Tab-separated table of C-alpha atoms and ligand atoms in Angstrom:
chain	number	residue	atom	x	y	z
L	20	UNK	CA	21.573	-17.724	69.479
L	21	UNK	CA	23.850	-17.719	66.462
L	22	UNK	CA	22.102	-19.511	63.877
L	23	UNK	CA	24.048	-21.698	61.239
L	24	UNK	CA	23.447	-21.512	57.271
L	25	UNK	CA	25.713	-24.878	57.102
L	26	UNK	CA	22.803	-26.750	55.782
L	27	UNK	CA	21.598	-23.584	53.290
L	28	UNK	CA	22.463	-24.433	49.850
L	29	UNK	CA	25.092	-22.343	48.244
L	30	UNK	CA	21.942	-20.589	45.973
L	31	UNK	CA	20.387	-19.446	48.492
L	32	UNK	CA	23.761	-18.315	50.459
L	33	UNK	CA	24.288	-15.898	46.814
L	34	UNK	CA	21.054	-14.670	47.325
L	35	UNK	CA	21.622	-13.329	50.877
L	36	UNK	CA	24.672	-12.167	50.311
L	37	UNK	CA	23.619	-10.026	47.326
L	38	UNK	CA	20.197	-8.781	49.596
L	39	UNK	CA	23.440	-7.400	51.902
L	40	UNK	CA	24.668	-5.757	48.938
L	41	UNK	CA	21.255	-4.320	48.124
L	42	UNK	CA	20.522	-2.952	51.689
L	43	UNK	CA	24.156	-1.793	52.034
L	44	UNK	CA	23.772	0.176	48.342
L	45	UNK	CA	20.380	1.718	49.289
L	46	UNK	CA	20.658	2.107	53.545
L	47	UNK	CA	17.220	-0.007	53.131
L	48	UNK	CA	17.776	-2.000	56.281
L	49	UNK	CA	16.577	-5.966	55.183
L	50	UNK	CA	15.533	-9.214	57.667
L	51	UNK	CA	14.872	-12.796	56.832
L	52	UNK	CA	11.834	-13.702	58.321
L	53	UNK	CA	8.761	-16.012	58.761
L	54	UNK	CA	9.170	-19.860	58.102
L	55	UNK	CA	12.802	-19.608	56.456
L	56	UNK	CA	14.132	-18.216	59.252
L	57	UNK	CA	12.136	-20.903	61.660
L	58	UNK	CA	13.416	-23.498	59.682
L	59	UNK	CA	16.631	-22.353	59.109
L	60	UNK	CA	17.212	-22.431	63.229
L	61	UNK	CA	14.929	-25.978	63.401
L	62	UNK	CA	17.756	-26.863	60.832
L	63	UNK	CA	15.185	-28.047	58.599
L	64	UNK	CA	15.272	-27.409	54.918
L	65	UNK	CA	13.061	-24.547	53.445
L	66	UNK	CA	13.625	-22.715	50.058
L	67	UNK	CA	11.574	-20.038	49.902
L	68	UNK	CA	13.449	-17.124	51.323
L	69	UNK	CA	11.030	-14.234	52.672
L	70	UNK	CA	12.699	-10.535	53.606
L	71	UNK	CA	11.614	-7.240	54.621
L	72	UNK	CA	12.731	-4.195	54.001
L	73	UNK	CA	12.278	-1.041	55.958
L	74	UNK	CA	11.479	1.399	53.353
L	75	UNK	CA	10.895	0.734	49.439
L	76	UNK	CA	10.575	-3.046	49.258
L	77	UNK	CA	9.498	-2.892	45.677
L	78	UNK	CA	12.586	-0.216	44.463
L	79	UNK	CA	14.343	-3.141	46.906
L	80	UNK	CA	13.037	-6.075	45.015
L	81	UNK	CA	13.831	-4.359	41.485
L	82	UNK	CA	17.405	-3.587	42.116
L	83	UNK	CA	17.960	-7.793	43.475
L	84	UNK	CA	16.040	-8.714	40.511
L	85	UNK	CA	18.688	-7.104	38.485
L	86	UNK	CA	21.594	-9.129	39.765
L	87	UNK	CA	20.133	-12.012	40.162
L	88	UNK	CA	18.506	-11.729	37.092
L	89	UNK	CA	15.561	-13.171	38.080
L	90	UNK	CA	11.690	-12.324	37.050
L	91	UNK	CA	9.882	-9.584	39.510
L	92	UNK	CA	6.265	-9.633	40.231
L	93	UNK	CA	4.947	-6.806	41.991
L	94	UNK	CA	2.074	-6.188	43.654
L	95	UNK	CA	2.017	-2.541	44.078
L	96	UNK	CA	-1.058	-2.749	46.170
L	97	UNK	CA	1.006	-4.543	49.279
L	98	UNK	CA	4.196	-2.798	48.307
L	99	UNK	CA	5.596	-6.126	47.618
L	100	UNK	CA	7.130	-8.516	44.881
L	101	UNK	CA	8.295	-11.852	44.435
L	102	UNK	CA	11.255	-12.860	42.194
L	103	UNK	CA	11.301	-15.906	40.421
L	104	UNK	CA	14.985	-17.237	39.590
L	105	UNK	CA	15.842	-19.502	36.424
L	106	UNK	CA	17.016	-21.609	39.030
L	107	UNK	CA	13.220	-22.431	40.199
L	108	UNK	CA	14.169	-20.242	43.567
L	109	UNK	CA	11.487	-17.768	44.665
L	110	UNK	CA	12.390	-14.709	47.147
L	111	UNK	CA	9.632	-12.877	48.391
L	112	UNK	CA	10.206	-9.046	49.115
L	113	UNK	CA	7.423	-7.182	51.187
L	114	UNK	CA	7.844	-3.908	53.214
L	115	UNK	CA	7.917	-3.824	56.562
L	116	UNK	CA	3.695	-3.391	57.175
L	117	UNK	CA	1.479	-3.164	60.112
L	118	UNK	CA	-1.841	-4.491	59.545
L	119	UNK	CA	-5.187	-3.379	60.890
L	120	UNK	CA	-7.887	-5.454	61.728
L	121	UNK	CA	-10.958	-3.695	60.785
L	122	UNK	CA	-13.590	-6.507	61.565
L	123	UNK	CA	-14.018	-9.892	63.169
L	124	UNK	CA	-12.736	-12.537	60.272
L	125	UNK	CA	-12.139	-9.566	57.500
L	126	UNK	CA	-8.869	-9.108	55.415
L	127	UNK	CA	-6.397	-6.504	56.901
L	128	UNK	CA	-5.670	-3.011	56.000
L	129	UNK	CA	-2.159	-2.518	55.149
L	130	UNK	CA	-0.072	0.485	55.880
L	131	UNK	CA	3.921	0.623	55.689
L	132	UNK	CA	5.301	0.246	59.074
L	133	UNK	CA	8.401	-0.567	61.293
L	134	UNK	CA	10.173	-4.050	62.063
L	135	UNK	CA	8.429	-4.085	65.264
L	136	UNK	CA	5.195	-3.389	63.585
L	137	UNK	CA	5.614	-6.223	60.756
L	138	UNK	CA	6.342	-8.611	63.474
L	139	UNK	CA	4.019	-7.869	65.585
L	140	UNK	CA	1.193	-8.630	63.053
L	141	UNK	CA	1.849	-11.905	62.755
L	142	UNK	CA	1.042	-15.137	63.844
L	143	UNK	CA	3.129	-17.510	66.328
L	144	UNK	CA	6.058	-16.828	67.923
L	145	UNK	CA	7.907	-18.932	66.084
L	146	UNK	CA	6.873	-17.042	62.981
L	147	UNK	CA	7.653	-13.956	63.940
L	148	UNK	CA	11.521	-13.837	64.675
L	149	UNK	CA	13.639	-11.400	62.068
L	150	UNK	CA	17.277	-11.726	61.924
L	151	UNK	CA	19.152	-8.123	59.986
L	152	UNK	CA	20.630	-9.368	57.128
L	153	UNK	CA	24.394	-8.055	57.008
L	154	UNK	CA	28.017	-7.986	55.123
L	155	UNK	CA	29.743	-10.820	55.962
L	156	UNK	CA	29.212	-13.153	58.849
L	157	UNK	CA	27.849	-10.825	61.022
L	158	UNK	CA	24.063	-11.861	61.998
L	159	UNK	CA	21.645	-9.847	64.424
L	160	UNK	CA	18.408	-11.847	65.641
L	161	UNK	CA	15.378	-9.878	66.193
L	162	UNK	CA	13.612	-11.777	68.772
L	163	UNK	CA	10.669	-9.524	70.635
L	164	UNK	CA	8.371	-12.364	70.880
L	165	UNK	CA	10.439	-15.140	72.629
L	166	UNK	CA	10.409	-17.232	69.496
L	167	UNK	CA	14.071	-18.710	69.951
L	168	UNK	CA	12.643	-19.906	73.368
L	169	UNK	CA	9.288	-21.542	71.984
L	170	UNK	CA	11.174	-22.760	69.129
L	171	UNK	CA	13.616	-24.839	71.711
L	172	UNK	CA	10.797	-25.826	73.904
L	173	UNK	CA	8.152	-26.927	70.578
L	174	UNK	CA	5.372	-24.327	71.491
L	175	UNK	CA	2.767	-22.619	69.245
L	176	UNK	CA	1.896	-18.986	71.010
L	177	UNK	CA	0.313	-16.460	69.380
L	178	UNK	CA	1.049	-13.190	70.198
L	179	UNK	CA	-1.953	-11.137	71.367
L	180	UNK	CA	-5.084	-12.545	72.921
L	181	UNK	CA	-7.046	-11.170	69.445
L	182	UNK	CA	-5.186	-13.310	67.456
L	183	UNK	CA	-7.491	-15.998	66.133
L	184	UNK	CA	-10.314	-13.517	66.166
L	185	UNK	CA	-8.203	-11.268	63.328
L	186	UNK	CA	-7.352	-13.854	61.735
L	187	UNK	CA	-9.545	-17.393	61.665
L	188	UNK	CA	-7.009	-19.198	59.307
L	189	UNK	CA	-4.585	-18.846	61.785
L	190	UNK	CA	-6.670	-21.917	64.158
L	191	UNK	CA	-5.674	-24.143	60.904
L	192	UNK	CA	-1.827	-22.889	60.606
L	193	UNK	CA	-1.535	-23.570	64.977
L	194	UNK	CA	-2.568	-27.266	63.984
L	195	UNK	CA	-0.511	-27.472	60.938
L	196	UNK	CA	2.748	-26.283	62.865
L	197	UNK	CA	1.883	-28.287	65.970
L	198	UNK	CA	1.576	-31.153	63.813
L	199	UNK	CA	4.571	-30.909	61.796
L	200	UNK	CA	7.039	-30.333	63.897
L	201	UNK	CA	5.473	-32.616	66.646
L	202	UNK	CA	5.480	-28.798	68.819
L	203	UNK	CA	2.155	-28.392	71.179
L	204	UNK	CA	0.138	-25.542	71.158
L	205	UNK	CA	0.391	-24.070	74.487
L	206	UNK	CA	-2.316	-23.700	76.860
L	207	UNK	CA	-3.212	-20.018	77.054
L	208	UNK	CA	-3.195	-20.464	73.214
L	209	UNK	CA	-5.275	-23.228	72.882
L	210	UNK	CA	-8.072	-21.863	75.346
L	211	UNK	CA	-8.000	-18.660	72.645
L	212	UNK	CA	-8.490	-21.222	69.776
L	213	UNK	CA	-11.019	-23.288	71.315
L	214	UNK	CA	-13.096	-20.271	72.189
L	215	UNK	CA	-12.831	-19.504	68.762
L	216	UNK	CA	-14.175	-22.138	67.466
L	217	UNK	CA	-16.711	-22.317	70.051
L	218	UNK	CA	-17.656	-18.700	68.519
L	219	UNK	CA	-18.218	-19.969	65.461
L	220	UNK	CA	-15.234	-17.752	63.767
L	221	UNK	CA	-14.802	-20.301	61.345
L	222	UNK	CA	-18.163	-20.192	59.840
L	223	UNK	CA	-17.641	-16.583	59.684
L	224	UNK	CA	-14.260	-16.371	57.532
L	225	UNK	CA	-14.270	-16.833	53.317
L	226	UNK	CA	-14.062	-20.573	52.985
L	227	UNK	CA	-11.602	-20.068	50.182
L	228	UNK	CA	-9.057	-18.601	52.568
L	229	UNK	CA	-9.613	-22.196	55.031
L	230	UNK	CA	-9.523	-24.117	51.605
L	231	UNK	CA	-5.984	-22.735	51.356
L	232	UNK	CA	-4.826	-23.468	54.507
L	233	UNK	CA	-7.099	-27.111	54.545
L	234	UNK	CA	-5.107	-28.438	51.215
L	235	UNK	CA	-1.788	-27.159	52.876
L	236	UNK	CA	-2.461	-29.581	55.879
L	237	UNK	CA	-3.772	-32.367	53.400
L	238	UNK	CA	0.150	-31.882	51.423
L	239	UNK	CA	1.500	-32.149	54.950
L	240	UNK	CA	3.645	-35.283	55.244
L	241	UNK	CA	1.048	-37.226	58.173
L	242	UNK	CA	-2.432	-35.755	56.984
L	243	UNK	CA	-4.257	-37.776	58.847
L	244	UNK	CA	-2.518	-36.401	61.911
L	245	UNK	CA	-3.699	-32.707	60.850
L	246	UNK	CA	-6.836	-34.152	60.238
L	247	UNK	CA	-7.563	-36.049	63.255
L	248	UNK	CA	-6.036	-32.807	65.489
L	249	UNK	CA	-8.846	-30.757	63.767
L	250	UNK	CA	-11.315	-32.703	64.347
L	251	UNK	CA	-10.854	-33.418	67.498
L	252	UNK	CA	-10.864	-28.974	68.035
L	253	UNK	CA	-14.059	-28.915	66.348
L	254	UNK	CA	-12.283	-27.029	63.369
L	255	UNK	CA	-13.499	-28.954	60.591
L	256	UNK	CA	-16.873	-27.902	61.160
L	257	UNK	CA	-16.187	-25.075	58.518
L	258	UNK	CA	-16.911	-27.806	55.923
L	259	UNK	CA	-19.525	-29.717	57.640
L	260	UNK	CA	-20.880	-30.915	60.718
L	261	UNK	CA	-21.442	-34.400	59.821
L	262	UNK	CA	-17.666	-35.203	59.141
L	263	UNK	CA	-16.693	-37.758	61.591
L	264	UNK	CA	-13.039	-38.539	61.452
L	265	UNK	CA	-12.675	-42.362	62.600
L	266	UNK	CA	-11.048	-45.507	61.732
L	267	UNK	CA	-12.444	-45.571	58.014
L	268	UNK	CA	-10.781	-42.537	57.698
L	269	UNK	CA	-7.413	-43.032	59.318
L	270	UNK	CA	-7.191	-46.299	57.473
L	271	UNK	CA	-8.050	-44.453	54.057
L	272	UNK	CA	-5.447	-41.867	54.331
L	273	UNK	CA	-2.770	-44.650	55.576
L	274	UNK	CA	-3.596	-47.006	51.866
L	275	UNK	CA	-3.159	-43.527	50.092
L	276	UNK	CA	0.381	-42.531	51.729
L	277	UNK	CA	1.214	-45.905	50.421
L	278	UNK	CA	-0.129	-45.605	47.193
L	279	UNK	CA	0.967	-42.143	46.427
L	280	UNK	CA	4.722	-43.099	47.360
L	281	UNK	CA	4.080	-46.059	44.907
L	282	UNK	CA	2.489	-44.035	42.127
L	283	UNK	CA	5.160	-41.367	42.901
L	284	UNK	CA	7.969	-43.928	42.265
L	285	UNK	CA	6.780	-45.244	39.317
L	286	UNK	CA	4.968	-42.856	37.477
L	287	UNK	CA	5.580	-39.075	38.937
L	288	UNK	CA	6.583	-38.120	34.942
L	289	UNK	CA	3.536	-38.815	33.792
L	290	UNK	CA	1.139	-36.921	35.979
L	291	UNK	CA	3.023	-33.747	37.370
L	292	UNK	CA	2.630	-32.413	39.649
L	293	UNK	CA	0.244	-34.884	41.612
L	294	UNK	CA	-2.065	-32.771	43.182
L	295	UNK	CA	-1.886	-34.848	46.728
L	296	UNK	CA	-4.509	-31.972	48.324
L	297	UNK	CA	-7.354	-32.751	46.417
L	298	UNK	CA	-6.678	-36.608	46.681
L	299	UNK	CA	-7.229	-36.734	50.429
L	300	UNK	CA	-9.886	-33.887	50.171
L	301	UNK	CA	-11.759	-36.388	48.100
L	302	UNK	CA	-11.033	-39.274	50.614
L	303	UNK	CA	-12.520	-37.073	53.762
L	304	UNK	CA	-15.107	-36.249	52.347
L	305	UNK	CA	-15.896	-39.364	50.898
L	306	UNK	CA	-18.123	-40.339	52.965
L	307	UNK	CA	-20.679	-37.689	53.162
L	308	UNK	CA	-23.877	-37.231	50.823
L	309	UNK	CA	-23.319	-36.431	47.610
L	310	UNK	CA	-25.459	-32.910	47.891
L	311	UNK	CA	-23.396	-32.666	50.968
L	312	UNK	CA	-19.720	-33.014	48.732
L	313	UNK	CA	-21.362	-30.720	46.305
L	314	UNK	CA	-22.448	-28.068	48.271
L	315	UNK	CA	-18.904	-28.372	50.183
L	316	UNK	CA	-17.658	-27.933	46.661
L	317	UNK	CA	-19.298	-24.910	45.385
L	318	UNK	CA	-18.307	-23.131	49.086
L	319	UNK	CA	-14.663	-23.917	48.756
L	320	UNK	CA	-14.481	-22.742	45.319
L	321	UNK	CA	-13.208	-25.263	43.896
L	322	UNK	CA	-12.227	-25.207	40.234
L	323	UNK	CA	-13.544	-27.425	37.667
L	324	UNK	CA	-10.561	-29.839	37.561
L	325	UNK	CA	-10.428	-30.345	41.377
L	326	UNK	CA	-14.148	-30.597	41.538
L	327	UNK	CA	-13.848	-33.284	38.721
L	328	UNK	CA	-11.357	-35.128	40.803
L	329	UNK	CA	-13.585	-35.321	43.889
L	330	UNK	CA	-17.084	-35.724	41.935
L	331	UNK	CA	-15.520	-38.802	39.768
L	332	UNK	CA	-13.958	-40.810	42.783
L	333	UNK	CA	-17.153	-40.022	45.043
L	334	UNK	CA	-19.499	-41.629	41.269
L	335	UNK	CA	-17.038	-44.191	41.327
L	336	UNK	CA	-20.029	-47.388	42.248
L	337	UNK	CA	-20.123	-50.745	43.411
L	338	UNK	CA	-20.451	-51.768	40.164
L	339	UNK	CA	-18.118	-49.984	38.326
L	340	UNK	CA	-15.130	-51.553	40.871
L	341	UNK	CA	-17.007	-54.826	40.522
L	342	UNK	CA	-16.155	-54.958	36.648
L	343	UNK	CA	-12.406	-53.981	37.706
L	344	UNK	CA	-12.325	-56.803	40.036
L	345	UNK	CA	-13.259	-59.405	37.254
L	346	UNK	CA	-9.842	-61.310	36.315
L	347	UNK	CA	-11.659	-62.132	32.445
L	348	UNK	CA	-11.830	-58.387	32.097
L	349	UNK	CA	-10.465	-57.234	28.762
L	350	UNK	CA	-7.602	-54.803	28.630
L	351	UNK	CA	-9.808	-52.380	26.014
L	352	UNK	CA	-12.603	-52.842	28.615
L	353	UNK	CA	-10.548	-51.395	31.591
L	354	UNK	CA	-9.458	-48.390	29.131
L	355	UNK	CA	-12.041	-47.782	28.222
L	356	UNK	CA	-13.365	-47.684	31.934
L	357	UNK	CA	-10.377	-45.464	33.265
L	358	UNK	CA	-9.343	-43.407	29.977
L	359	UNK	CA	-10.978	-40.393	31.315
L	360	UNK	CA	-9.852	-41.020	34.803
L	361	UNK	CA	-7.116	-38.322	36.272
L	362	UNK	CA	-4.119	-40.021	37.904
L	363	UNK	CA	-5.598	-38.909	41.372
L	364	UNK	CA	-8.736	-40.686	40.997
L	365	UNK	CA	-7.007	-43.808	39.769
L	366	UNK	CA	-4.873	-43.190	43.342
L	367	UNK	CA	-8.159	-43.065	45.341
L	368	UNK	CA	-9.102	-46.065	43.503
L	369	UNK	CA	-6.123	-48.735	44.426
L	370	UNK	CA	-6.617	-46.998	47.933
L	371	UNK	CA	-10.288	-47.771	48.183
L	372	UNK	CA	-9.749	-51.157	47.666
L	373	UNK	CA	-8.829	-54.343	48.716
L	374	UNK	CA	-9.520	-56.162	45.720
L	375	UNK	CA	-5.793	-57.617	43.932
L	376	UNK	CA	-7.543	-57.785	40.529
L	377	UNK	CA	-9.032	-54.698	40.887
L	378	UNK	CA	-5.426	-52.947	41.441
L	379	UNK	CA	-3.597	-54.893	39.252
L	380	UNK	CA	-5.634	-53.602	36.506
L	381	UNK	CA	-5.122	-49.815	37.518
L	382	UNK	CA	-1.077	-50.841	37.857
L	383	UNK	CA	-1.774	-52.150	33.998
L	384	UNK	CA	-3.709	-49.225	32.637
L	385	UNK	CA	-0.676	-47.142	33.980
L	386	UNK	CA	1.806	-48.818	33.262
L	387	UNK	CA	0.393	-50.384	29.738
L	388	UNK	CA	-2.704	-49.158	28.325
L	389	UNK	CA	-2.220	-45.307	28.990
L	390	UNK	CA	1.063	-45.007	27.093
L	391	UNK	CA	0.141	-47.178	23.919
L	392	UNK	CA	-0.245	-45.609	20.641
L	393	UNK	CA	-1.671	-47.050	17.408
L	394	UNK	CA	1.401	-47.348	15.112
L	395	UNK	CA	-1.024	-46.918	11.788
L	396	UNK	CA	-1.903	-43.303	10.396
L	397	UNK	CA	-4.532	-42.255	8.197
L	398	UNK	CA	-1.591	-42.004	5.380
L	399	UNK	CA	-1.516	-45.483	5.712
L	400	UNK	CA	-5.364	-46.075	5.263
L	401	UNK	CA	-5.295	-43.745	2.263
L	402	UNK	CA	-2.217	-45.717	0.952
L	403	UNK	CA	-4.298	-48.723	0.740
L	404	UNK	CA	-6.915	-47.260	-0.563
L	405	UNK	CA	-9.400	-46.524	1.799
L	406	UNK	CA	-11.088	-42.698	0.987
L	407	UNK	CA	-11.092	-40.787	3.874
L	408	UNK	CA	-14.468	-40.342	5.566
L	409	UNK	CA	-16.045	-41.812	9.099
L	410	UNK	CA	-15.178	-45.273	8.615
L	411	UNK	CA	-11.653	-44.049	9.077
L	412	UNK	CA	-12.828	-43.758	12.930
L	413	UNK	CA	-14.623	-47.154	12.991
L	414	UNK	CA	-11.192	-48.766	11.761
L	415	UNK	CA	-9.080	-47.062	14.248
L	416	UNK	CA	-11.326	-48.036	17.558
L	417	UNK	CA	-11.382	-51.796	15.968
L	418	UNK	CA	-7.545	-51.609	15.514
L	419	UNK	CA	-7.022	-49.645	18.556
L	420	UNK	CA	-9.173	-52.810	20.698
L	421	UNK	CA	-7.401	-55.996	19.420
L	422	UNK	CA	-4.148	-53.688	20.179
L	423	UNK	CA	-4.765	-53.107	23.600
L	424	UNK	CA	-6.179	-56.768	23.959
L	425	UNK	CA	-2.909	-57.952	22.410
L	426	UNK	CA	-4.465	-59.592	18.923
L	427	UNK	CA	-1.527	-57.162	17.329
L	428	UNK	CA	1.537	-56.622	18.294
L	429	UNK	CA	3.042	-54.625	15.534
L	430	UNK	CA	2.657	-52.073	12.127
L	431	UNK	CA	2.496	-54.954	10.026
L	432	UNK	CA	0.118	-56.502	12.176
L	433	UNK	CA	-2.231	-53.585	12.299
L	434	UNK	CA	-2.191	-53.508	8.872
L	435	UNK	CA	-3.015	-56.789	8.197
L	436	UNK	CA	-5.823	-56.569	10.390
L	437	UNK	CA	-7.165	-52.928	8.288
L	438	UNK	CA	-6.849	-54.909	4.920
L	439	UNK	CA	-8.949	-57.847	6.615
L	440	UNK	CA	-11.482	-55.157	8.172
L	441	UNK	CA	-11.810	-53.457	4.344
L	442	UNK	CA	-12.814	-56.443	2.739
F	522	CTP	N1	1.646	-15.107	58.495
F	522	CTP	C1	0.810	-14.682	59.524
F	522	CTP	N2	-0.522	-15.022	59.517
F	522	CTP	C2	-1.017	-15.753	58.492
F	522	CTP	C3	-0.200	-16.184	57.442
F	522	CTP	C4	1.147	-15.847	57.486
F	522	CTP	O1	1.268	-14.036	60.437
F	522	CTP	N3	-2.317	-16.072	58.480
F	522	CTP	C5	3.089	-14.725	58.539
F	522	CTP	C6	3.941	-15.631	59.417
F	522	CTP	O2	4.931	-14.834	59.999
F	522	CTP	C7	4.557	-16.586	58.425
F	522	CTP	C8	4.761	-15.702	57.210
F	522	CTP	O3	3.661	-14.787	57.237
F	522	CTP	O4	5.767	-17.129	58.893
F	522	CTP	C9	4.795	-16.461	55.900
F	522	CTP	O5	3.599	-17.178	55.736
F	522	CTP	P1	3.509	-18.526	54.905
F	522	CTP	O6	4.400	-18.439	53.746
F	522	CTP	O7	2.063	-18.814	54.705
F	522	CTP	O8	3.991	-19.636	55.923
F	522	CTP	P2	5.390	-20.096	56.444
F	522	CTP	O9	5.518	-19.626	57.861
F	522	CTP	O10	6.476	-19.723	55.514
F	522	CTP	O11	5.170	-21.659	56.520
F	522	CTP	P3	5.395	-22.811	55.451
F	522	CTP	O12	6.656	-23.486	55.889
F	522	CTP	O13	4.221	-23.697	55.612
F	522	CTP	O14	5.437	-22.173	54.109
């Protein structure tokens, strides 16, 4: 199978060409593996290039850092580094490794290995082709597992019947890939993951490694398709047992693919980068007990900003949207409502509802309220005489509410309003 690097970006093509250069210069033989390489013969675009090198990856990475002049990270630990080019591009290095397993559900013990060894650690198939990166044209596929063939027929196979059991995460990444590329998980494979999750691996692995691999299904482009796939394999029972994914659910996640494209459209510059993860991790679990969200919270390890996220949409009452919904509502009212609101609650919001008021005044604050600024400084207050003290804060939050409400429109208005308040 010849694979084509038509559609790879001319950055990218540099890069391989000088890894050739690299692994001609040393005699450190170098691959491109894992998802670039799946993508790259699904034709479908991928930009983070990932290579292994039989021998010194880091000595490897150093001497491509130096003519690309990128930024290296190592990590000595794993032997490998990841270079980070002005150009946003990010190469990861590693040495070939074989990995040990040496518990149900634990983290692997590395030790430097051969191609064969590095690819046989790994996940799918599909994941675990390597193709010998070379002067010139020439191209030489690596192909032990028969991932060219799964990759052609859309099959997730893992390749050893211990697979799920060394690695738990890996029942998540089946779905994820099964999902994405519309590929099935084959049926030997999916007996091994179903008896895992029958065997309760799931409970057994760190929840922070599932978190990982849960938000990278949520930033999938149909997460409700992940969603619904794990569910329906039991797999979500890592977070809790009581998570029923239905209709609610499904139509949740459809509002927020809408309103995420709109808020995306609109106002991407002013919130970047959106974290879409925790948005529809806040929707699923949205309707579970709030002890239930916490302790969900505290097990993931969330951090304080995603927890805030999930904790103010799930506070968010009846009453609260009820006010939002009223057309006499005052524009200083709804800031003052949603100033403290992140742009992913606000998202959650517009999708919770049906209400046109309601989202028309989330559009405003957005598009409005958020970006105003009082035109006035204290200068000016001093200039007219006013001596500086707390009434300088009183002033501004009157000024600050007929501005929003639209009683001024301008500097001169603002300050005809102060010299009316200091009288
Ligand atoms: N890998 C693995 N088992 C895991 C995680 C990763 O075997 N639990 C291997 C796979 O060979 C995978 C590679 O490491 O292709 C890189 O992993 P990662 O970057 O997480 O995924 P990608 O395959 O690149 O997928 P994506 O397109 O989602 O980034």
């Amino acid at each position: 199978m010849k694979t084509s690097f038509k559609l790879v970006p001319e950055a990218l093509k540099k890069i391989i060409r000088e890894t050739a250069e690299v692994s001609q210069e040393t005699g450190m033989p170098a691959y491109l593996v894992g998802g670039f390489l799946r993508d790259l013969i699904l034709g479908v675009k991928n930009f983070d290039l990932d290579i292994i090198v039989i021998g010194d990856g880091i000595n490897f990475a150093q001497r491509l850092a130096k003519r690309l002049k990128a930024d290296l990270r190592k990590h000595d630990r794993f032997k490998t580094a990841t270079l980070m080019l002005a150009s946003g591009l990010k190469v990861d290095v590693a040495t070939a490794r074989t990995e040990r397993y040496p518990g149900l559900a634990m983290l692997p013990v590395v030790s430097p290995g051969s191609l064969e060894g590095d690819l046989r650690r790994r996940d799918f198939s599909i994941n675990a082709l390597a193709l010998r990166i070379l002067p010139g044209q020439d191209q030489q596929m690596i192909d032990l597992f028969s991932g060219q063939k799964d990759l052609a027929a859309g099959k997730i196979r893992v390749l050893h019947a211990l697979s799920f059991l060394d690695d738990p995460t890996r029942i998540l990444r089946a779905v994820r890939f099964e999902q994405r590329y519309n590929f099935k998980i084959e049926p030997s494979t999916l007996a091994l993951l179903k008896q895992a999750v029958a065997a309760g691996l799931l409970q057994k692995t760190h929840a922070h490694r599932l978190r990982d691999e849960l938000v990278l299904m949520l930033k999938e482009f149909y997460p409700f398709k992940q969603i619904n796939r794990l569910g329906k394999l039991g797999a979500l029972i890592f977070l809790s047992r009581n998570l029923k994914i239905g209709l609610a659910t499904k139509n949740l996640f459809k509002r927020l693919e809408e309103e995420i494209l709109w808020f995306q459209k609109n106002f991407s510059f002013s919130c970047w980068p959106l974290d879409v993860g925790m948005i529809y991790l806040a929707a699923l679990l949205s309707s579970l007990p709030l002890v239930e969200v916490k302790a969900i919270i505290q097990k993931l390890g969330l951090c304080r900003k995603e927890e805030e996220k999930i904790l103010s949409f799930y506070m968010m009452d009846s009453k609260f949207k009820q006010r939002l919904s009223d057309k006499r509502i005052k524009p200083a009212e709804i800031f003052s409502l949603l100033e403290s609101l992140s742009c992913e609650v606000i998202i959650l919001l517009r999708a919770s509802s049906t209400n046109g008021n309601l989202k028309q005044h989330l559009a405003d604050f957005l598009k409005i309220y958020r970006g105003m600024r009082l035109e006035v400084r204290g200068k000016d207050l001093r200039n007219l005489g006013v001596l500086p003290g707390p009434c300088y804060k009183k002033i501004f939050a009157q000024v600050w509410e007929a501005k929003l409400n639209g009683q001024v429109r301008s500097y001169e208005e603002e300050v005809v309003l102060i010299k009316s308040l200091i009288k």
